[in-house]
């Protein structure tokens, strides 16, 4: 009897999938980004409008939901492909534009260039992504298909080489060879700590046990971080394939995706993906006809931020309180239910298929020698282009913020960039030329963390920012260990006093000491990294702390207790009184000469008057220290 | 138990069994290392009080002795500038959250905090930090002993004996973060809980949080 190999089975699947995907290309196709970012911007209404208009006009056009392509600032996004034209991508699509596009482009042949952002295929009429400045820096490995393929249809993934790596692994590679490949690729975990994947898998593989587990950490508790969600919403099979390969390597038959229940869309898309994978035999028994069995389940977490820490995550999966435990033993030796467990981040698993398919050398050729591959960031804050970016490790912060993010809006000055989520560090202008990689960031006092990147400008007070991030970690401390439970509270109290102008210079020394001790002495990485925002702001922005303490002045005019609002009489106009109505506490009065002034006793510093004063007058200013000018 | 090995603690050769935890090896050899939360019988130490730091040769950072297994040829120093600094800070942090009135406390002179202060020449008052205000109701419902949570250092010894030794399950850790505390399940009085009044928890409490009423004076 002829044995059908995994690769043969795969080739069959792929041929079928490609035929299906190709057949879609002979009629017009509208793709709409309905990841959470798209939905929040109104993608569903846009989709409905397209559907209605297309139906009204009796056109033969397909509509397809896709994930996020990383240009979140321009959502809702729509991509229209029509035979005879390159595919065009349109940003900030509303109902009006949707109607116009159906009318002009789909019914007639006018692609409405004035609204198009970019064309997807090379052509000689309209710019493509390669003409964007950010294209020179971006390198998409895990985001390559995000936003372009239908996450709800496994055949779209298969048509783009999906599950080829699994077939290759099952047929051509022994588990040891996969481990060598992962080790050679230099892939480090993307959940924050950057632990080498080859080492983790090898430890788990070499721990003898009948039962082993694979867990994908999709807890993503960092406020403002959403790349794991996006990967799962836009291309869930990539992660599933990575988990399958990991399971085959270490000898596990059961896996879980631990995902927070605030991600309903991601959960729904994973569920669909799991069902479809099971249907065609990619999950379950004898996968691709091999002796390898594996199945996956979703575990919905509803825990605190600290539940993303691996030992707390496993405790909460076991029905216990989500509280971190001391290591060793390591997860790979004794994890879920005391069994050897590979626990990796969403992005870590998502890289695996590419590494197996294209080889370790390919992956190693991207990035730096100690941090290979790409880094995925959510770029937010005071930057023109917010969104999801994937760049090779080693890209500088300056390139990321000024070339890809296109700099600071409203002609403001850059002040700092906070990298790595709430427990990351704040780096100043002088550190912008350091390469983004695990070790360089750590050296500068920041961390890769979850890949959150917040840009701060001249209006951000670094003491208040440090306090803001610390407040988050302090509240999220599980309270188990002394340094984190009590130390973060004392640091927060000191920072609060400084922002209120009640600090003393001795506080800076205490802060520094406490921060160093908490970093060294805490039990888990929440406590060990919580002091980073303080250590880095003390290191790079000490002058701001001193201004608060010695002069009662907040240089960014952000700390409410250290500022007052003042209407500059020379700029104020007798003919205008918009600020008067904007004040919620009637603190603004008209002076005898008709100009406006603020009753400082009543003012609650809400900022309304400053916002409403028309730009041609620009008469309201903030003063720090809060001292009125002498007449 | 593993095989017998030799290691060096503070320049003294001691013998132990492979796999034993350093803290207990040191204590059994009369080498003091501060500790509150460690329980010898517990398989996975809670490692939460952060007082038992030591230096091990070849390690880049101080480690907690309660979690560190001994091995042949290990060289340990229980004191170093880094260790002393960590212990001093952890100790002061614990004091900042502890109602400090030794003169009025039934555990005066038999208190583990006082012992640490004496052994390591630490001050029994706050030098850098302000006290964290925390007022919890005192539970006198059992009659034979009292629970005063504002003296509790969250070591978990009482919870351990309650769960693992007498297997009653009257108390446990509840709440997160700064609010973490030992309470009955549901938070009510001990008298309304399954507590049998055996008093084991009182015997193991290192501070004056749980004390027998006859000694209250
Ligand atoms: C407080 C805290 C929160 C964490 N949250 C996450 C998370 O949301 N997602 C994640 O992948 N890793 C998180 N981690 C890191 C995990 O403990 C673990 O290192 C990681 O999931 C391992 O996967 P990796 O090797 O692929 O990075 C967190 C760690 C800490 C200390
Ligand atoms: S460092 Fe913080 S979060 Fe981690 S165990 Fe200690 S108290 Fe809990
Ligand atoms: S009551 Fe005593 S034994 Fe129980 S946790 Fe508090 S200090 Fe430890």
mmCIF file with all atom_site columns, N, CA, C and O and ligand atoms in Angstrom, chain A residues 188-197 200 216-222 228 260 305-311 313 327 343-349 450 524-527 529, ligand 1:
data_model
loop_
_atom_site.group_PDB
_atom_site.id
_atom_site.type_symbol
_atom_site.label_atom_id
_atom_site.label_alt_id
_atom_site.label_comp_id
_atom_site.label_asym_id
_atom_site.label_entity_id
_atom_site.label_seq_id
_atom_site.pdbx_PDB_ins_code
_atom_site.Cartn_x
_atom_site.Cartn_y
_atom_site.Cartn_z
_atom_site.occupancy
_atom_site.B_iso_or_equiv
_atom_site.pdbx_formal_charge
_atom_site.auth_seq_id
_atom_site.auth_comp_id
_atom_site.auth_asym_id
_atom_site.auth_atom_id
_atom_site.pdbx_PDB_model_num
ATOM   1   N N   . UNK A 1 188 ? 14.101 34.542 20.703 1.00 0.00 ? 188 UNK A N   1
ATOM   2   C CA  . UNK A 1 188 ? 13.917 34.750 22.142 1.00 0.00 ? 188 UNK A CA  1
ATOM   3   C C   . UNK A 1 188 ? 12.466 35.093 22.397 1.00 0.00 ? 188 UNK A C   1
ATOM   4   O O   . UNK A 1 188 ? 11.806 35.721 21.584 1.00 0.00 ? 188 UNK A O   1
ATOM   5   N N   . UNK A 1 189 ? 11.950 34.665 23.553 1.00 0.00 ? 189 UNK A N   1
ATOM   6   C CA  . UNK A 1 189 ? 10.543 34.849 23.880 1.00 0.00 ? 189 UNK A CA  1
ATOM   7   C C   . UNK A 1 189 ? 10.123 36.303 23.780 1.00 0.00 ? 189 UNK A C   1
ATOM   8   O O   . UNK A 1 189 ? 10.849 37.202 24.179 1.00 0.00 ? 189 UNK A O   1
ATOM   9   N N   . UNK A 1 190 ? 8.922  36.516 23.234 1.00 0.00 ? 190 UNK A N   1
ATOM   10  C CA  . UNK A 1 190 ? 8.448  37.882 23.028 1.00 0.00 ? 190 UNK A CA  1
ATOM   11  C C   . UNK A 1 190 ? 7.482  38.339 24.125 1.00 0.00 ? 190 UNK A C   1
ATOM   12  O O   . UNK A 1 190 ? 6.834  39.358 23.994 1.00 0.00 ? 190 UNK A O   1
ATOM   13  N N   . UNK A 1 191 ? 7.376  37.557 25.213 1.00 0.00 ? 191 UNK A N   1
ATOM   14  C CA  . UNK A 1 191 ? 6.469  37.947 26.295 1.00 0.00 ? 191 UNK A CA  1
ATOM   15  C C   . UNK A 1 191 ? 7.099  38.937 27.253 1.00 0.00 ? 191 UNK A C   1
ATOM   16  O O   . UNK A 1 191 ? 6.470  39.365 28.203 1.00 0.00 ? 191 UNK A O   1
ATOM   17  N N   . UNK A 1 192 ? 8.345  39.294 27.030 1.00 0.00 ? 192 UNK A N   1
ATOM   18  C CA  . UNK A 1 192 ? 8.960  40.301 27.880 1.00 0.00 ? 192 UNK A CA  1
ATOM   19  C C   . UNK A 1 192 ? 10.385 39.979 28.253 1.00 0.00 ? 192 UNK A C   1
ATOM   20  O O   . UNK A 1 192 ? 11.282 40.798 28.092 1.00 0.00 ? 192 UNK A O   1
ATOM   21  N N   . UNK A 1 193 ? 10.608 38.770 28.762 1.00 0.00 ? 193 UNK A N   1
ATOM   22  C CA  . UNK A 1 193 ? 11.914 38.500 29.341 1.00 0.00 ? 193 UNK A CA  1
ATOM   23  C C   . UNK A 1 193 ? 12.960 38.067 28.312 1.00 0.00 ? 193 UNK A C   1
ATOM   24  O O   . UNK A 1 193 ? 14.151 38.095 28.587 1.00 0.00 ? 193 UNK A O   1
ATOM   25  N N   . UNK A 1 194 ? 12.527 37.648 27.128 1.00 0.00 ? 194 UNK A N   1
ATOM   26  C CA  . UNK A 1 194 ? 13.487 37.312 26.076 1.00 0.00 ? 194 UNK A CA  1
ATOM   27  C C   . UNK A 1 194 ? 14.241 36.025 26.306 1.00 0.00 ? 194 UNK A C   1
ATOM   28  O O   . UNK A 1 194 ? 15.399 35.885 25.914 1.00 0.00 ? 194 UNK A O   1
ATOM   29  N N   . UNK A 1 195 ? 13.599 35.048 26.922 1.00 0.00 ? 195 UNK A N   1
ATOM   30  C CA  . UNK A 1 195 ? 14.266 33.774 27.185 1.00 0.00 ? 195 UNK A CA  1
ATOM   31  C C   . UNK A 1 195 ? 14.390 32.973 25.889 1.00 0.00 ? 195 UNK A C   1
ATOM   32  O O   . UNK A 1 195 ? 13.452 32.907 25.101 1.00 0.00 ? 195 UNK A O   1
ATOM   33  N N   . UNK A 1 196 ? 15.564 32.368 25.636 1.00 0.00 ? 196 UNK A N   1
ATOM   34  C CA  . UNK A 1 196 ? 15.751 31.621 24.380 1.00 0.00 ? 196 UNK A CA  1
ATOM   35  C C   . UNK A 1 196 ? 14.763 30.453 24.246 1.00 0.00 ? 196 UNK A C   1
ATOM   36  O O   . UNK A 1 196 ? 14.641 29.628 25.149 1.00 0.00 ? 196 UNK A O   1
ATOM   37  N N   . UNK A 1 197 ? 14.089 30.402 23.110 1.00 0.00 ? 197 UNK A N   1
ATOM   38  C CA  . UNK A 1 197 ? 13.042 29.405 22.904 1.00 0.00 ? 197 UNK A CA  1
ATOM   39  C C   . UNK A 1 197 ? 13.629 27.997 22.802 1.00 0.00 ? 197 UNK A C   1
ATOM   40  O O   . UNK A 1 197 ? 13.088 27.048 23.374 1.00 0.00 ? 197 UNK A O   1
ATOM   41  N N   . UNK A 1 200 ? 14.248 26.598 26.238 1.00 0.00 ? 200 UNK A N   1
ATOM   42  C CA  . UNK A 1 200 ? 13.018 26.255 26.960 1.00 0.00 ? 200 UNK A CA  1
ATOM   43  C C   . UNK A 1 200 ? 12.435 24.945 26.437 1.00 0.00 ? 200 UNK A C   1
ATOM   44  O O   . UNK A 1 200 ? 12.110 24.047 27.199 1.00 0.00 ? 200 UNK A O   1
ATOM   45  N N   . UNK A 1 216 ? -0.203 28.878 25.422 1.00 0.00 ? 216 UNK A N   1
ATOM   46  C CA  . UNK A 1 216 ? 0.075  30.150 24.763 1.00 0.00 ? 216 UNK A CA  1
ATOM   47  C C   . UNK A 1 216 ? -0.403 31.269 25.677 1.00 0.00 ? 216 UNK A C   1
ATOM   48  O O   . UNK A 1 216 ? -1.568 31.301 26.073 1.00 0.00 ? 216 UNK A O   1
ATOM   49  N N   . UNK A 1 217 ? 0.492  32.159 26.013 1.00 0.00 ? 217 UNK A N   1
ATOM   50  C CA  . UNK A 1 217 ? 0.152  33.265 26.899 1.00 0.00 ? 217 UNK A CA  1
ATOM   51  C C   . UNK A 1 217 ? -0.400 34.427 26.082 1.00 0.00 ? 217 UNK A C   1
ATOM   52  O O   . UNK A 1 217 ? 0.333  35.157 25.420 1.00 0.00 ? 217 UNK A O   1
ATOM   53  N N   . UNK A 1 218 ? -1.731 34.563 26.094 1.00 0.00 ? 218 UNK A N   1
ATOM   54  C CA  . UNK A 1 218 ? -2.372 35.673 25.389 1.00 0.00 ? 218 UNK A CA  1
ATOM   55  C C   . UNK A 1 218 ? -3.094 36.550 26.400 1.00 0.00 ? 218 UNK A C   1
ATOM   56  O O   . UNK A 1 218 ? -4.178 37.054 26.150 1.00 0.00 ? 218 UNK A O   1
ATOM   57  N N   . UNK A 1 219 ? -2.467 36.717 27.561 1.00 0.00 ? 219 UNK A N   1
ATOM   58  C CA  . UNK A 1 219 ? -3.115 37.492 28.618 1.00 0.00 ? 219 UNK A CA  1
ATOM   59  C C   . UNK A 1 219 ? -3.061 38.985 28.303 1.00 0.00 ? 219 UNK A C   1
ATOM   60  O O   . UNK A 1 219 ? -4.000 39.724 28.541 1.00 0.00 ? 219 UNK A O   1
ATOM   61  N N   . UNK A 1 220 ? -1.946 39.402 27.788 1.00 0.00 ? 220 UNK A N   1
ATOM   62  C CA  . UNK A 1 220 ? -1.733 40.789 27.343 1.00 0.00 ? 220 UNK A CA  1
ATOM   63  C C   . UNK A 1 220 ? -2.419 41.827 28.242 1.00 0.00 ? 220 UNK A C   1
ATOM   64  O O   . UNK A 1 220 ? -3.367 42.485 27.836 1.00 0.00 ? 220 UNK A O   1
ATOM   65  N N   . UNK A 1 221 ? -1.904 41.951 29.445 1.00 0.00 ? 221 UNK A N   1
ATOM   66  C CA  . UNK A 1 221 ? -2.536 42.842 30.405 1.00 0.00 ? 221 UNK A CA  1
ATOM   67  C C   . UNK A 1 221 ? -2.010 44.268 30.399 1.00 0.00 ? 221 UNK A C   1
ATOM   68  O O   . UNK A 1 221 ? -2.571 45.133 31.059 1.00 0.00 ? 221 UNK A O   1
ATOM   69  N N   . UNK A 1 222 ? -0.948 44.536 29.665 1.00 0.00 ? 222 UNK A N   1
ATOM   70  C CA  . UNK A 1 222 ? -0.399 45.892 29.647 1.00 0.00 ? 222 UNK A CA  1
ATOM   71  C C   . UNK A 1 222 ? -1.415 46.855 29.070 1.00 0.00 ? 222 UNK A C   1
ATOM   72  O O   . UNK A 1 222 ? -1.879 46.640 27.956 1.00 0.00 ? 222 UNK A O   1
ATOM   73  N N   . UNK A 1 228 ? -0.778 41.285 20.564 1.00 0.00 ? 228 UNK A N   1
ATOM   74  C CA  . UNK A 1 228 ? -1.136 39.870 20.630 1.00 0.00 ? 228 UNK A CA  1
ATOM   75  C C   . UNK A 1 228 ? -2.576 39.682 20.173 1.00 0.00 ? 228 UNK A C   1
ATOM   76  O O   . UNK A 1 228 ? -2.903 38.764 19.430 1.00 0.00 ? 228 UNK A O   1
ATOM   77  N N   . UNK A 1 260 ? -7.429 36.627 27.725 1.00 0.00 ? 260 UNK A N   1
ATOM   78  C CA  . UNK A 1 260 ? -8.310 37.353 28.637 1.00 0.00 ? 260 UNK A CA  1
ATOM   79  C C   . UNK A 1 260 ? -9.706 37.483 28.036 1.00 0.00 ? 260 UNK A C   1
ATOM   80  O O   . UNK A 1 260 ? -9.866 37.645 26.823 1.00 0.00 ? 260 UNK A O   1
ATOM   81  N N   . UNK A 1 305 ? -3.615 41.780 36.119 1.00 0.00 ? 305 UNK A N   1
ATOM   82  C CA  . UNK A 1 305 ? -2.420 41.925 35.290 1.00 0.00 ? 305 UNK A CA  1
ATOM   83  C C   . UNK A 1 305 ? -1.380 40.861 35.621 1.00 0.00 ? 305 UNK A C   1
ATOM   84  O O   . UNK A 1 305 ? -0.763 40.260 34.739 1.00 0.00 ? 305 UNK A O   1
ATOM   85  N N   . UNK A 1 306 ? -1.221 40.590 36.914 1.00 0.00 ? 306 UNK A N   1
ATOM   86  C CA  . UNK A 1 306 ? -0.167 39.662 37.344 1.00 0.00 ? 306 UNK A CA  1
ATOM   87  C C   . UNK A 1 306 ? -0.448 38.232 36.859 1.00 0.00 ? 306 UNK A C   1
ATOM   88  O O   . UNK A 1 306 ? 0.453  37.403 36.801 1.00 0.00 ? 306 UNK A O   1
ATOM   89  N N   . UNK A 1 307 ? -1.677 37.938 36.459 1.00 0.00 ? 307 UNK A N   1
ATOM   90  C CA  . UNK A 1 307 ? -1.992 36.605 35.937 1.00 0.00 ? 307 UNK A CA  1
ATOM   91  C C   . UNK A 1 307 ? -1.276 36.325 34.625 1.00 0.00 ? 307 UNK A C   1
ATOM   92  O O   . UNK A 1 307 ? -1.264 35.192 34.158 1.00 0.00 ? 307 UNK A O   1
ATOM   93  N N   . UNK A 1 308 ? -0.680 37.348 34.003 1.00 0.00 ? 308 UNK A N   1
ATOM   94  C CA  . UNK A 1 308 ? 0.135  37.118 32.812 1.00 0.00 ? 308 UNK A CA  1
ATOM   95  C C   . UNK A 1 308 ? 1.488  36.534 33.164 1.00 0.00 ? 308 UNK A C   1
ATOM   96  O O   . UNK A 1 308 ? 2.178  35.997 32.307 1.00 0.00 ? 308 UNK A O   1
ATOM   97  N N   . UNK A 1 309 ? 1.890  36.654 34.418 1.00 0.00 ? 309 UNK A N   1
ATOM   98  C CA  . UNK A 1 309 ? 3.156  36.056 34.871 1.00 0.00 ? 309 UNK A CA  1
ATOM   99  C C   . UNK A 1 309 ? 2.949  34.553 34.861 1.00 0.00 ? 309 UNK A C   1
ATOM   100 O O   . UNK A 1 309 ? 1.926  34.054 35.322 1.00 0.00 ? 309 UNK A O   1
ATOM   101 N N   . UNK A 1 310 ? 3.933  33.813 34.349 1.00 0.00 ? 310 UNK A N   1
ATOM   102 C CA  . UNK A 1 310 ? 3.667  32.415 34.020 1.00 0.00 ? 310 UNK A CA  1
ATOM   103 C C   . UNK A 1 310 ? 3.207  31.548 35.186 1.00 0.00 ? 310 UNK A C   1
ATOM   104 O O   . UNK A 1 310 ? 2.275  30.759 35.044 1.00 0.00 ? 310 UNK A O   1
ATOM   105 N N   . UNK A 1 311 ? 3.833  31.702 36.369 1.00 0.00 ? 311 UNK A N   1
ATOM   106 C CA  . UNK A 1 311 ? 3.429  30.810 37.461 1.00 0.00 ? 311 UNK A CA  1
ATOM   107 C C   . UNK A 1 311 ? 2.059  31.207 37.999 1.00 0.00 ? 311 UNK A C   1
ATOM   108 O O   . UNK A 1 311 ? 1.264  30.359 38.409 1.00 0.00 ? 311 UNK A O   1
ATOM   109 N N   . UNK A 1 313 ? -0.255 32.540 36.091 1.00 0.00 ? 313 UNK A N   1
ATOM   110 C CA  . UNK A 1 313 ? -1.177 32.107 35.034 1.00 0.00 ? 313 UNK A CA  1
ATOM   111 C C   . UNK A 1 313 ? -1.555 30.641 35.232 1.00 0.00 ? 313 UNK A C   1
ATOM   112 O O   . UNK A 1 313 ? -2.729 30.264 35.188 1.00 0.00 ? 313 UNK A O   1
ATOM   113 N N   . UNK A 1 327 ? 10.777 30.445 41.705 1.00 0.00 ? 327 UNK A N   1
ATOM   114 C CA  . UNK A 1 327 ? 11.406 29.446 40.838 1.00 0.00 ? 327 UNK A CA  1
ATOM   115 C C   . UNK A 1 327 ? 12.742 29.063 41.440 1.00 0.00 ? 327 UNK A C   1
ATOM   116 O O   . UNK A 1 327 ? 13.338 29.895 42.115 1.00 0.00 ? 327 UNK A O   1
ATOM   117 N N   . UNK A 1 343 ? 5.492  27.236 27.928 1.00 0.00 ? 343 UNK A N   1
ATOM   118 C CA  . UNK A 1 343 ? 4.616  28.397 27.956 1.00 0.00 ? 343 UNK A CA  1
ATOM   119 C C   . UNK A 1 343 ? 5.306  29.511 27.194 1.00 0.00 ? 343 UNK A C   1
ATOM   120 O O   . UNK A 1 343 ? 6.390  29.937 27.561 1.00 0.00 ? 343 UNK A O   1
ATOM   121 N N   . UNK A 1 344 ? 4.712  29.922 26.098 1.00 0.00 ? 344 UNK A N   1
ATOM   122 C CA  . UNK A 1 344 ? 5.274  31.007 25.297 1.00 0.00 ? 344 UNK A CA  1
ATOM   123 C C   . UNK A 1 344 ? 4.208  32.042 24.965 1.00 0.00 ? 344 UNK A C   1
ATOM   124 O O   . UNK A 1 344 ? 3.014  31.765 25.003 1.00 0.00 ? 344 UNK A O   1
ATOM   125 N N   . UNK A 1 345 ? 4.699  33.186 24.594 1.00 0.00 ? 345 UNK A N   1
ATOM   126 C CA  . UNK A 1 345 ? 3.845  34.293 24.204 1.00 0.00 ? 345 UNK A CA  1
ATOM   127 C C   . UNK A 1 345 ? 3.252  34.050 22.798 1.00 0.00 ? 345 UNK A C   1
ATOM   128 O O   . UNK A 1 345 ? 3.789  33.267 22.014 1.00 0.00 ? 345 UNK A O   1
ATOM   129 N N   . UNK A 1 346 ? 2.172  34.741 22.486 1.00 0.00 ? 346 UNK A N   1
ATOM   130 C CA  . UNK A 1 346 ? 1.511  34.652 21.180 1.00 0.00 ? 346 UNK A CA  1
ATOM   131 C C   . UNK A 1 346 ? 2.496  34.882 20.033 1.00 0.00 ? 346 UNK A C   1
ATOM   132 O O   . UNK A 1 346 ? 2.572  34.093 19.087 1.00 0.00 ? 346 UNK A O   1
ATOM   133 N N   . UNK A 1 347 ? 3.270  35.962 20.137 1.00 0.00 ? 347 UNK A N   1
ATOM   134 C CA  . UNK A 1 347 ? 4.177  36.307 19.037 1.00 0.00 ? 347 UNK A CA  1
ATOM   135 C C   . UNK A 1 347 ? 5.290  35.266 18.909 1.00 0.00 ? 347 UNK A C   1
ATOM   136 O O   . UNK A 1 347 ? 5.701  34.930 17.804 1.00 0.00 ? 347 UNK A O   1
ATOM   137 N N   . UNK A 1 348 ? 5.750  34.772 20.048 1.00 0.00 ? 348 UNK A N   1
ATOM   138 C CA  . UNK A 1 348 ? 6.806  33.757 20.004 1.00 0.00 ? 348 UNK A CA  1
ATOM   139 C C   . UNK A 1 348 ? 6.345  32.574 19.154 1.00 0.00 ? 348 UNK A C   1
ATOM   140 O O   . UNK A 1 348 ? 7.059  32.126 18.260 1.00 0.00 ? 348 UNK A O   1
ATOM   141 N N   . UNK A 1 349 ? 5.144  32.073 19.431 1.00 0.00 ? 349 UNK A N   1
ATOM   142 C CA  . UNK A 1 349 ? 4.627  30.946 18.645 1.00 0.00 ? 349 UNK A CA  1
ATOM   143 C C   . UNK A 1 349 ? 4.448  31.353 17.177 1.00 0.00 ? 349 UNK A C   1
ATOM   144 O O   . UNK A 1 349 ? 4.660  30.550 16.277 1.00 0.00 ? 349 UNK A O   1
ATOM   145 N N   . UNK A 1 450 ? 6.428  44.097 26.712 1.00 0.00 ? 450 UNK A N   1
ATOM   146 C CA  . UNK A 1 450 ? 5.414  43.583 25.821 1.00 0.00 ? 450 UNK A CA  1
ATOM   147 C C   . UNK A 1 450 ? 5.444  44.332 24.500 1.00 0.00 ? 450 UNK A C   1
ATOM   148 O O   . UNK A 1 450 ? 4.664  44.051 23.613 1.00 0.00 ? 450 UNK A O   1
ATOM   149 N N   . UNK A 1 524 ? 8.854  38.292 41.876 1.00 0.00 ? 524 UNK A N   1
ATOM   150 C CA  . UNK A 1 524 ? 8.593  38.046 40.454 1.00 0.00 ? 524 UNK A CA  1
ATOM   151 C C   . UNK A 1 524 ? 8.906  39.296 39.647 1.00 0.00 ? 524 UNK A C   1
ATOM   152 O O   . UNK A 1 524 ? 9.222  40.351 40.178 1.00 0.00 ? 524 UNK A O   1
ATOM   153 N N   . UNK A 1 525 ? 8.788  39.165 38.341 1.00 0.00 ? 525 UNK A N   1
ATOM   154 C CA  . UNK A 1 525 ? 9.181  40.266 37.472 1.00 0.00 ? 525 UNK A CA  1
ATOM   155 C C   . UNK A 1 525 ? 8.281  41.490 37.556 1.00 0.00 ? 525 UNK A C   1
ATOM   156 O O   . UNK A 1 525 ? 8.668  42.553 37.108 1.00 0.00 ? 525 UNK A O   1
ATOM   157 N N   . UNK A 1 526 ? 7.092  41.350 38.107 1.00 0.00 ? 526 UNK A N   1
ATOM   158 C CA  . UNK A 1 526 ? 6.275  42.550 38.264 1.00 0.00 ? 526 UNK A CA  1
ATOM   159 C C   . UNK A 1 526 ? 7.001  43.506 39.215 1.00 0.00 ? 526 UNK A C   1
ATOM   160 O O   . UNK A 1 526 ? 7.239  44.661 38.903 1.00 0.00 ? 526 UNK A O   1
ATOM   161 N N   . UNK A 1 527 ? 7.388  42.978 40.370 1.00 0.00 ? 527 UNK A N   1
ATOM   162 C CA  . UNK A 1 527 ? 8.118  43.802 41.327 1.00 0.00 ? 527 UNK A CA  1
ATOM   163 C C   . UNK A 1 527 ? 9.497  44.182 40.824 1.00 0.00 ? 527 UNK A C   1
ATOM   164 O O   . UNK A 1 527 ? 9.941  45.312 40.997 1.00 0.00 ? 527 UNK A O   1
ATOM   165 N N   . UNK A 1 529 ? 10.494 44.799 37.901 1.00 0.00 ? 529 UNK A N   1
ATOM   166 C CA  . UNK A 1 529 ? 10.533 45.806 36.840 1.00 0.00 ? 529 UNK A CA  1
ATOM   167 C C   . UNK A 1 529 ? 9.741  47.065 37.196 1.00 0.00 ? 529 UNK A C   1
ATOM   168 O O   . UNK A 1 529 ? 9.919  48.093 36.550 1.00 0.00 ? 529 UNK A O   1
HETATM 169 C C1  . LIG C 2 .   ? 3.365  40.877 35.814 1.00 0.00 ? 1   LIG C C1  1
HETATM 170 C C2  . LIG C 2 .   ? 3.696  40.106 34.584 1.00 0.00 ? 1   LIG C C2  1
HETATM 171 C C3  . LIG C 2 .   ? 2.807  40.082 33.524 1.00 0.00 ? 1   LIG C C3  1
HETATM 172 C C4  . LIG C 2 .   ? 3.084  39.356 32.386 1.00 0.00 ? 1   LIG C C4  1
HETATM 173 N N1  . LIG C 2 .   ? 2.184  39.380 31.369 1.00 0.00 ? 1   LIG C N1  1
HETATM 174 C C5  . LIG C 2 .   ? 2.459  38.683 30.245 1.00 0.00 ? 1   LIG C C5  1
HETATM 175 C C6  . LIG C 2 .   ? 1.532  38.677 29.169 1.00 0.00 ? 1   LIG C C6  1
HETATM 176 O O1  . LIG C 2 .   ? 0.478  39.307 29.218 1.00 0.00 ? 1   LIG C O1  1
HETATM 177 N N2  . LIG C 2 .   ? 1.838  37.962 28.058 1.00 0.00 ? 1   LIG C N2  1
HETATM 178 C C7  . LIG C 2 .   ? 3.004  37.247 27.973 1.00 0.00 ? 1   LIG C C7  1
HETATM 179 O O2  . LIG C 2 .   ? 3.231  36.596 26.965 1.00 0.00 ? 1   LIG C O2  1
HETATM 180 N N3  . LIG C 2 .   ? 3.897  37.254 28.951 1.00 0.00 ? 1   LIG C N3  1
HETATM 181 C C8  . LIG C 2 .   ? 3.654  37.935 30.097 1.00 0.00 ? 1   LIG C C8  1
HETATM 182 N N4  . LIG C 2 .   ? 4.563  37.917 31.114 1.00 0.00 ? 1   LIG C N4  1
HETATM 183 C C9  . LIG C 2 .   ? 5.786  37.090 30.950 1.00 0.00 ? 1   LIG C C9  1
HETATM 184 C C10 . LIG C 2 .   ? 5.504  35.639 31.325 1.00 0.00 ? 1   LIG C C10 1
HETATM 185 O O3  . LIG C 2 .   ? 5.750  35.454 32.701 1.00 0.00 ? 1   LIG C O3  1
HETATM 186 C C11 . LIG C 2 .   ? 6.428  34.685 30.576 1.00 0.00 ? 1   LIG C C11 1
HETATM 187 O O4  . LIG C 2 .   ? 7.746  35.076 30.789 1.00 0.00 ? 1   LIG C O4  1
HETATM 188 C C12 . LIG C 2 .   ? 6.176  34.637 29.087 1.00 0.00 ? 1   LIG C C12 1
HETATM 189 O O5  . LIG C 2 .   ? 4.826  34.439 28.797 1.00 0.00 ? 1   LIG C O5  1
HETATM 190 C C13 . LIG C 2 .   ? 7.001  33.533 28.490 1.00 0.00 ? 1   LIG C C13 1
HETATM 191 O O6  . LIG C 2 .   ? 6.848  33.493 27.109 1.00 0.00 ? 1   LIG C O6  1
HETATM 192 P P1  . LIG C 2 .   ? 8.033  33.872 26.118 1.00 0.00 ? 1   LIG C P1  1
HETATM 193 O O7  . LIG C 2 .   ? 9.246  33.092 26.542 1.00 0.00 ? 1   LIG C O7  1
HETATM 194 O O8  . LIG C 2 .   ? 7.530  33.480 24.794 1.00 0.00 ? 1   LIG C O8  1
HETATM 195 O O9  . LIG C 2 .   ? 8.269  35.325 26.258 1.00 0.00 ? 1   LIG C O9  1
HETATM 196 C C14 . LIG C 2 .   ? 4.300  38.640 32.284 1.00 0.00 ? 1   LIG C C14 1
HETATM 197 C C15 . LIG C 2 .   ? 5.199  38.673 33.336 1.00 0.00 ? 1   LIG C C15 1
HETATM 198 C C16 . LIG C 2 .   ? 4.913  39.397 34.476 1.00 0.00 ? 1   LIG C C16 1
HETATM 199 C C17 . LIG C 2 .   ? 5.903  39.415 35.589 1.00 0.00 ? 1   LIG C C17 1
#
